[in-house]
CSV table of C-alpha atoms and ligand atoms in Angstrom, one decimal:
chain,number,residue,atom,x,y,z
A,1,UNK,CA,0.0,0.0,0.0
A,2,UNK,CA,1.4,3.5,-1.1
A,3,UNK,CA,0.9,6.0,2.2
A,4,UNK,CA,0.5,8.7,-0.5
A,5,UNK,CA,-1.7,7.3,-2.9
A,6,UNK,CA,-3.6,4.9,-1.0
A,7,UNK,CA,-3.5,2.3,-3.9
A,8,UNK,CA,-1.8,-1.0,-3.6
A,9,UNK,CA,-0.7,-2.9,-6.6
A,10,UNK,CA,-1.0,-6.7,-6.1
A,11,UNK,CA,1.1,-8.9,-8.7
A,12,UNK,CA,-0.7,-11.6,-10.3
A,13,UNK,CA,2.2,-13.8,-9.6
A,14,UNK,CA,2.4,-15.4,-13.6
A,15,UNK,CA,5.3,-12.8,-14.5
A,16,UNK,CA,2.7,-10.4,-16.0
A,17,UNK,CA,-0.7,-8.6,-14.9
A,18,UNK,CA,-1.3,-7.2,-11.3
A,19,UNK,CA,-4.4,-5.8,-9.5
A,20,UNK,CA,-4.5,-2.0,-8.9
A,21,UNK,CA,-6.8,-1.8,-5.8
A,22,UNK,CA,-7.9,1.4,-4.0
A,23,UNK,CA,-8.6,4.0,-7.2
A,24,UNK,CA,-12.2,5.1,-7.8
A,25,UNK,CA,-11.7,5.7,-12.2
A,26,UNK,CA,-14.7,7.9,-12.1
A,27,UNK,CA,-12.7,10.5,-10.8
A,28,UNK,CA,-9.8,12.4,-12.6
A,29,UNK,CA,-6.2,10.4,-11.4
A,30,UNK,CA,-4.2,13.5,-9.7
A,31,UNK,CA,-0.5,13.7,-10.4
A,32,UNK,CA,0.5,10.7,-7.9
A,33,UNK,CA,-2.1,8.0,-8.8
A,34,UNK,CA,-1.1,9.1,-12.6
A,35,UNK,CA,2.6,7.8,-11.3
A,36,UNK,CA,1.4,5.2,-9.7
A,37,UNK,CA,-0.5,3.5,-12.6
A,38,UNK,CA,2.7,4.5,-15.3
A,39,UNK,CA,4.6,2.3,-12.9
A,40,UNK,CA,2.3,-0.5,-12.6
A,41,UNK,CA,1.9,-0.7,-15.9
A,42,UNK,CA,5.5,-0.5,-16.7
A,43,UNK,CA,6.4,-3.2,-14.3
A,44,UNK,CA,3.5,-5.6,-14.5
A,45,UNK,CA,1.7,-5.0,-18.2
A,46,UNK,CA,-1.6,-5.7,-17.6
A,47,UNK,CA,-3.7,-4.0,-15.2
A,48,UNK,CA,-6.9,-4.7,-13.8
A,49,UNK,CA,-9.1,-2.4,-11.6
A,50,UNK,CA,-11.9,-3.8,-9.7
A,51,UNK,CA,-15.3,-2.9,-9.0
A,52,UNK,CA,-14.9,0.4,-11.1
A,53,UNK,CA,-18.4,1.7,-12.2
A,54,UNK,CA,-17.8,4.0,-15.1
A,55,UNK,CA,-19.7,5.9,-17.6
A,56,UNK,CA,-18.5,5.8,-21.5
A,57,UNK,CA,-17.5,9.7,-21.0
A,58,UNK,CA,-15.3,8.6,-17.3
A,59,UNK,CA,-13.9,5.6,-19.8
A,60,UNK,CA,-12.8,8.0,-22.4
A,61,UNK,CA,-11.4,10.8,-19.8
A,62,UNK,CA,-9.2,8.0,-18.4
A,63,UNK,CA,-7.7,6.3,-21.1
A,64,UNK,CA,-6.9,10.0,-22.3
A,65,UNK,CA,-5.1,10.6,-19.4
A,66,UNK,CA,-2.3,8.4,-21.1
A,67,UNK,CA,-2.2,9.1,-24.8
A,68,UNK,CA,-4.9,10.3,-27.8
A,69,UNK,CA,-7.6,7.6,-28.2
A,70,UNK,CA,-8.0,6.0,-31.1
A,71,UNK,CA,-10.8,6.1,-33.5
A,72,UNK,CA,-11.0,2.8,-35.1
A,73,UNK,CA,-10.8,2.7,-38.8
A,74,UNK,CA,-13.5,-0.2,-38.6
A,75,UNK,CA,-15.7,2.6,-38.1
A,76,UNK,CA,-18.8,0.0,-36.6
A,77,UNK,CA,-20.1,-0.2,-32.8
A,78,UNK,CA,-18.8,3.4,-31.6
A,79,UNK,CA,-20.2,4.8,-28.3
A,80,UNK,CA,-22.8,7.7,-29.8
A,81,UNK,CA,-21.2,11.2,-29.9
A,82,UNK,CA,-18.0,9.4,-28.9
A,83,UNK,CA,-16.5,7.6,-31.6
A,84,UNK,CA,-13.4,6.6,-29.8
A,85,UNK,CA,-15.0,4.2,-27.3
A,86,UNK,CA,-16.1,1.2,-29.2
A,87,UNK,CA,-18.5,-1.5,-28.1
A,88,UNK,CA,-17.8,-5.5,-27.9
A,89,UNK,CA,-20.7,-7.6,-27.4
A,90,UNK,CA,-22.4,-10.4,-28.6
A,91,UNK,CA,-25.7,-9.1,-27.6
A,92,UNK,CA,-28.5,-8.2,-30.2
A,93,UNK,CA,-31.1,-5.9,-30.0
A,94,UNK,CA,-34.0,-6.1,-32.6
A,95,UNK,CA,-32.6,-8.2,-34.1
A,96,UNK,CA,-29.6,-6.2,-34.8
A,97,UNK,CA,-25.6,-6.5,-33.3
A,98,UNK,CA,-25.2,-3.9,-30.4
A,99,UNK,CA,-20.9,-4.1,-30.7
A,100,UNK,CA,-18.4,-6.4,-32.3
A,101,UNK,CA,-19.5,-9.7,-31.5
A,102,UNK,CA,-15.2,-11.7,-32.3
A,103,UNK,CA,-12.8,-8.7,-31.9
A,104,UNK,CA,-9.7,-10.0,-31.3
A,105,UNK,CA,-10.2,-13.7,-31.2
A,106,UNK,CA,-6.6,-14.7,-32.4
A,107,UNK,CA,-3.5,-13.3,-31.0
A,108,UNK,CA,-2.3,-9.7,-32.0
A,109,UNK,CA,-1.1,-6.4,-31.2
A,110,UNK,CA,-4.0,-3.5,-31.4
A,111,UNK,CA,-2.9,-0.9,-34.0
A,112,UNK,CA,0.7,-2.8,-34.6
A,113,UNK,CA,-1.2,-1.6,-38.6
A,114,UNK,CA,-1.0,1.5,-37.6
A,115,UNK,CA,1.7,4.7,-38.6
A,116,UNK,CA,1.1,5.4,-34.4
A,117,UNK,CA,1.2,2.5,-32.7
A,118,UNK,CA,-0.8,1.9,-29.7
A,119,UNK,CA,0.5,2.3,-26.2
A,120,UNK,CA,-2.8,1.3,-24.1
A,121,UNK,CA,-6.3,-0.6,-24.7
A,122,UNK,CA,-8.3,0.3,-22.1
A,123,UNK,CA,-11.8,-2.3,-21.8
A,124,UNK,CA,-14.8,-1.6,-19.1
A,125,UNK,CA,-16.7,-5.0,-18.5
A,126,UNK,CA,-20.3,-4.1,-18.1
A,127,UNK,CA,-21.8,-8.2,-18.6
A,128,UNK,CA,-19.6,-11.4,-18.5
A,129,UNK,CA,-21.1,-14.1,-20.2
A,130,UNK,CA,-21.2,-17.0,-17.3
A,131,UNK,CA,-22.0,-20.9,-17.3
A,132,UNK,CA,-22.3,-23.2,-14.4
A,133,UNK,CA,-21.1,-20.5,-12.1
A,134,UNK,CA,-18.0,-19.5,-13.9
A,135,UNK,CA,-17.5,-16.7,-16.0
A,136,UNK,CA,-16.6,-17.3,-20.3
A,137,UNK,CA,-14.8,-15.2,-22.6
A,138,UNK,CA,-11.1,-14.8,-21.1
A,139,UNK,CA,-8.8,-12.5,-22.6
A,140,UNK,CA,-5.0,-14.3,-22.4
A,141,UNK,CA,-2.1,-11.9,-22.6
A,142,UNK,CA,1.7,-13.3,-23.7
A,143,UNK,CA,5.0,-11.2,-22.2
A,144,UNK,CA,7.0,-10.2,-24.9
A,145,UNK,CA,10.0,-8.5,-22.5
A,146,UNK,CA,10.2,-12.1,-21.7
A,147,UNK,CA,9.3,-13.3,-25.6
A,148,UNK,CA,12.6,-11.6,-26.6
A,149,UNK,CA,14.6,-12.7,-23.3
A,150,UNK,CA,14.4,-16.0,-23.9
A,151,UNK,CA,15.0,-15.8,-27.7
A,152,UNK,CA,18.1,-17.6,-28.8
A,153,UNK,CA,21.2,-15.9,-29.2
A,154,UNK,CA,21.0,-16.3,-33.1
A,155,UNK,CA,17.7,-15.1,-33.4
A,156,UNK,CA,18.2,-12.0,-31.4
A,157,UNK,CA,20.9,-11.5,-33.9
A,158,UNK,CA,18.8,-11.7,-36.6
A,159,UNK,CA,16.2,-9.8,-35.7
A,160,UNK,CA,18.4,-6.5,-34.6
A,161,UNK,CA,17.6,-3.6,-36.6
A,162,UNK,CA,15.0,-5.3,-38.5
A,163,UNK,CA,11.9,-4.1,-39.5
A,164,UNK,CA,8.4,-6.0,-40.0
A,165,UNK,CA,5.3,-4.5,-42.4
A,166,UNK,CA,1.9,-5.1,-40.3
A,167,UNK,CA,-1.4,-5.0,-42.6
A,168,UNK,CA,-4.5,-4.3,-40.7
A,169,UNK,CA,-6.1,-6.3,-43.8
A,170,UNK,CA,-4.1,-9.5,-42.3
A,171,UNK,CA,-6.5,-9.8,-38.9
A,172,UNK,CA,-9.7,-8.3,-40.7
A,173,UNK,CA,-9.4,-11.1,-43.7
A,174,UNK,CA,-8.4,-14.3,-41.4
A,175,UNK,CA,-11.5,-13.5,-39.1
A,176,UNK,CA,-13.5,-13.9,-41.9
A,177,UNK,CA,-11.8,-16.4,-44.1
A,178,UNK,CA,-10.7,-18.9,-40.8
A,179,UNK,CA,-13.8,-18.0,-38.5
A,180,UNK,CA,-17.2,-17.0,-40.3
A,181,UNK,CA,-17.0,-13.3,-38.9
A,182,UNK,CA,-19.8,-11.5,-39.9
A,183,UNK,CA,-17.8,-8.7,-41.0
A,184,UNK,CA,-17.6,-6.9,-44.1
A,185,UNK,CA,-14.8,-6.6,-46.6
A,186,UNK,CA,-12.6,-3.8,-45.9
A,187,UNK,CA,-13.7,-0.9,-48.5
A,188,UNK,CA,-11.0,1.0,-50.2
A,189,UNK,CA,-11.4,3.8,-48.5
A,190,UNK,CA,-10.4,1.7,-45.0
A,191,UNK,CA,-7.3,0.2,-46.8
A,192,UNK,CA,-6.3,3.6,-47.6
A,193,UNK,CA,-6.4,5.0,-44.5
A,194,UNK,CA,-4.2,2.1,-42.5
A,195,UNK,CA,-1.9,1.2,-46.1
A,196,UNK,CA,0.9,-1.0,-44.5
A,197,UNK,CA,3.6,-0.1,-42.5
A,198,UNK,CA,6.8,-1.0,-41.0
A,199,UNK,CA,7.4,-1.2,-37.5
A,200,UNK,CA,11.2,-2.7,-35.7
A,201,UNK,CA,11.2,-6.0,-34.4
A,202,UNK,CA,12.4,-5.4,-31.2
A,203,UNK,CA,11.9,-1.9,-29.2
A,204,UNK,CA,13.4,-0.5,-26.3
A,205,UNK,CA,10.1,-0.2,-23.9
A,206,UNK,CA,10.0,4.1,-23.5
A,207,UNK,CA,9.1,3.0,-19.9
A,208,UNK,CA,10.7,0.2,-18.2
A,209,UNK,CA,14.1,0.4,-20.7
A,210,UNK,CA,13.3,-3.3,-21.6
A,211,UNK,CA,13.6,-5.2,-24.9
A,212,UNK,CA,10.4,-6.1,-26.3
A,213,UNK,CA,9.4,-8.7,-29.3
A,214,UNK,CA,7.2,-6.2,-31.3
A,215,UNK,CA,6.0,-9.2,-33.5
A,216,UNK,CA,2.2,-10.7,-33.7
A,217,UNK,CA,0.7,-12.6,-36.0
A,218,UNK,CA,-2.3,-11.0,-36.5
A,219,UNK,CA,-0.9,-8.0,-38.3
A,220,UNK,CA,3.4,-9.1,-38.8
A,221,UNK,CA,3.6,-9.6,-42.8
A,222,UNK,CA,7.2,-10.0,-43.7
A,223,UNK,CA,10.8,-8.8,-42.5
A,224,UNK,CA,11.4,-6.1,-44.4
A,225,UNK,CA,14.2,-6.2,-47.2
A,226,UNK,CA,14.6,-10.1,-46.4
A,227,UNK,CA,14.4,-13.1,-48.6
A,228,UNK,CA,10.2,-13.6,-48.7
A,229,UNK,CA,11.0,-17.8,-47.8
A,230,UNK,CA,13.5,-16.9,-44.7
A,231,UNK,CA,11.2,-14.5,-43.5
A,232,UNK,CA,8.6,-16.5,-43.8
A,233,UNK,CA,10.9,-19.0,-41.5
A,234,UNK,CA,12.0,-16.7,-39.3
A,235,UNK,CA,8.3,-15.1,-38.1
A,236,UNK,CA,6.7,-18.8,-38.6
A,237,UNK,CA,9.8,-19.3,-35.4
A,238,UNK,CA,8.9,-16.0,-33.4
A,239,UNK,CA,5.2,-16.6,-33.7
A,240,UNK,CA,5.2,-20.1,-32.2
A,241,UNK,CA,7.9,-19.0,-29.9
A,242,UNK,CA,5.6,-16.2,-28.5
A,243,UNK,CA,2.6,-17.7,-27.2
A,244,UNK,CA,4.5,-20.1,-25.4
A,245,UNK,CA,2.5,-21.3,-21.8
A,246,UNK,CA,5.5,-20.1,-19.8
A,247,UNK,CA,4.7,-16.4,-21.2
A,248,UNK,CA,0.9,-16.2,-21.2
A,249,UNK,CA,-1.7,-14.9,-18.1
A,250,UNK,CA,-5.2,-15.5,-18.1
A,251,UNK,CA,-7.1,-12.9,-16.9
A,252,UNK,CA,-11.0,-14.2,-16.2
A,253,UNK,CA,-13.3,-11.1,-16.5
A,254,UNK,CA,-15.2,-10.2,-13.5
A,255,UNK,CA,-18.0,-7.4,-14.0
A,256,UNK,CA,-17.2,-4.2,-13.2
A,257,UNK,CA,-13.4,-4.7,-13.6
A,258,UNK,CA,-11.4,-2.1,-16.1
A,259,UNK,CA,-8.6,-3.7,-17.6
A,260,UNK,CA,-5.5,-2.0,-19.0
A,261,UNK,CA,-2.8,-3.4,-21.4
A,262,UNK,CA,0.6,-2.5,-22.4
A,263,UNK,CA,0.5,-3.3,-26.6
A,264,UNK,CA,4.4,-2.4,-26.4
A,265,UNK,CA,5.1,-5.3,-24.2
A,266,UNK,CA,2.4,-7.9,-24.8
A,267,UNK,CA,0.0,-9.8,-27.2
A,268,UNK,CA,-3.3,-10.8,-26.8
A,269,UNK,CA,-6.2,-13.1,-27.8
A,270,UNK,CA,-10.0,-13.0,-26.6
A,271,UNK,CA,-11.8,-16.4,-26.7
A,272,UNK,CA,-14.9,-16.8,-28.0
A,273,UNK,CA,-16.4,-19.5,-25.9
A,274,UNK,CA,-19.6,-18.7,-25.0
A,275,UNK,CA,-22.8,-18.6,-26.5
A,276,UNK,CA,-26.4,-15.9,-27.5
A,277,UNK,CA,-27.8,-16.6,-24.6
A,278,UNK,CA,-24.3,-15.8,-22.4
A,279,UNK,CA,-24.0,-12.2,-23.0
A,280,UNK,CA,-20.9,-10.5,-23.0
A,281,UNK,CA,-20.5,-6.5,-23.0
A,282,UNK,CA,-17.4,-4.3,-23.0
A,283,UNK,CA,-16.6,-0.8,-23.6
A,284,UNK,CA,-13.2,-0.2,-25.2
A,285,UNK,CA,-11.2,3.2,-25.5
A,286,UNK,CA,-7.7,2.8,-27.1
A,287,UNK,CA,-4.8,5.0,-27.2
A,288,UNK,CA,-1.8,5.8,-28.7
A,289,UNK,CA,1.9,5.6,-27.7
A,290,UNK,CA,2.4,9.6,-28.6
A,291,UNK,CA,2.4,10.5,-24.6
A,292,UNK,CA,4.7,7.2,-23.7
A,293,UNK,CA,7.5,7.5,-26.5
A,294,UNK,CA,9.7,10.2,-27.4
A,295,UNK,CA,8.4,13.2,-29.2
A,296,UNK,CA,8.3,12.2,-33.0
A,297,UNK,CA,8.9,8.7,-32.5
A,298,UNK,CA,5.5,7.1,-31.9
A,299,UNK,CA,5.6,5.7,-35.5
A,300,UNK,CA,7.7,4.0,-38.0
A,301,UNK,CA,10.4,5.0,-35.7
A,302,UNK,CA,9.7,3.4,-32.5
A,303,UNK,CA,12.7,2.4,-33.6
A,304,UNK,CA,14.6,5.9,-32.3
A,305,UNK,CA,14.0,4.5,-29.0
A,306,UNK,CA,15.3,0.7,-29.9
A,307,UNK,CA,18.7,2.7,-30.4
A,308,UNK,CA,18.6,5.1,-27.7
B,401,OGA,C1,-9.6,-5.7,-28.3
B,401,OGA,C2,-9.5,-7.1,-27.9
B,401,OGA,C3,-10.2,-8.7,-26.3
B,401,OGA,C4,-11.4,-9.1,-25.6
B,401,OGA,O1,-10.6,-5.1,-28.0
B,401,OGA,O2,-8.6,-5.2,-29.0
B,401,OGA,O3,-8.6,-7.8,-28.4
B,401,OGA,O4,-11.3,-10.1,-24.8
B,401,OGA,N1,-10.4,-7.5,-27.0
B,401,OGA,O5,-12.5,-8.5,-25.8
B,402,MN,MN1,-7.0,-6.5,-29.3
């Protein structure tokens, strides 16, 4: 417990994720309990905050507090008269979806597409689907400080100064060609506004100095300026080596908890393992890395802080 704050920050004790317990979100952080959640989240990744009881608005104020929220280019399910929180749900009302009913069910990076890559998500549980007692739909999270760690010496090597193109298209396509999503094609004007673009393989985390594995295979395409078959080995290796057990926490939803993830130092997969009649709602506010990294460097060049 932290005699200034108040707020005590409880590990989860799998090597990522901790419990921030003691902070009301409905009312603005003040300087201190800022700190204090930079620090968690530099140390532990993942954050969840229990029993929080937020409106969209106190969602969005929040997550701003730690970079510019994203609007998403999939332009469906946004929060009226505030397009960058986004609703997840399964639910259905006249007959018609109230949110995205399989956002990320595979593993991936949010925004790794994008020019500014993401620093926070930021998702409000307002229903957890639930059978026999025990809640569904867990979101699992893999520790790429410790991804990279544990890389072999050669592969580090390799993957030094490298860069990787990341295609929003990648995630969008596979959830509809591999798992019947619902959702449209992407129109033109989408793929223009998130074209491809190259991100380094490893970064220097702009908070805890760490090394980081900024690879997922949801949006990773191809090393860039390398041989299409050995890159196609080499990210076929990082991608299994990822998601190994040893790296991944589960974190099982409880209503009411706000959970907070670092996209610079993990990847992530929701499952979709419950049903209709198990209904699962979330309110979603993203943002980007521009407050985290250096001035000028929250895109392509991440990488300025990979060689700072
Ligand atoms: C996301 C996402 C996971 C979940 O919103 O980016 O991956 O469990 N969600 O809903
Ligand atoms: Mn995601």
């Amino acid at each position: 417990m932290s005699e200034a704050t108040g707020i005590r920050v409880v590990p989860s004790g799998t090597g990522l994720a901790a419990s921030v317990e003691g902070l009301d979100l409905s009312r603005p952080l003040d300087e201190a309990q800022w700190q204090t959640v930079i620090d968690a989240i530099a140390a532990h990744g993942v954050l969840r905050f229990p029993a929080q009881q937020l409106t969209s608005q106190q969602l969005f104020e929040f997550s701003s507090r730690f970079g510019t929220p994203e609007i998403n280019v999939g332009g469906m399910f946004q929060e009226p008269g505030l397009p960058q929180v986004m609703i997840l749900s399964n639910i259905q009302r006249d007959g018609k979806p109230v949110g995205i009913g399989d956002a990320g069910q595979d593993w991936h990076t949010d925004m790794s597409y994008s020019g500014t890559v993401a620093f926070a998500n930021v998702l409000y549980a307002l229903e957890v689907p639930q059978r026999d007692g025990q809640p569904l739909g867990e979101t699992r999270f893999s520790d790429m400080a410790a991804a990279y760690d544990t890389l072999p010496d050669d592969v580090k090597a390799k993957i030094e100064g490298r860069t990787a193109t990341h295609d929003f298209e990648k995630f969008w396509e596979m959830m509809r060609r591999e798992k019947g999503s619902p959702r449209p094609p992407l129109t033109a004007a989408q793929r223009a506004a998130k074209p491809p673009v190259s991100h380094p393989l490893v970064m220097r985390h702009p908070l805890s100095g760490r090394r980081t594995l900024y690879a997922n295979p949801g949006y990773a395409m191809f090393v860039d300026g390398m041989d299409r078959a050995e890159s196609d080995a080499l990210l076929a290796f990082l991608f299994e080596h990822q998601v190994q057990q040893r790296f991944v926490h589960v974190h099982r939803w409880t209503k009411g908890d706000l959970l907070m993830w670092d996209n610079l130092r993990t990847i992530h997969k929701a499952i979709g393992d419950y049903g209709p009649t198990e209904p699962r709602l979330i309110k979603r506010c993203q943002v980007m890395a521009d407050k985290v990294l250096p001035q000028g460097t929250a895109g392509a060049a991440a990488s300025a802080s990979v060689h700072a």
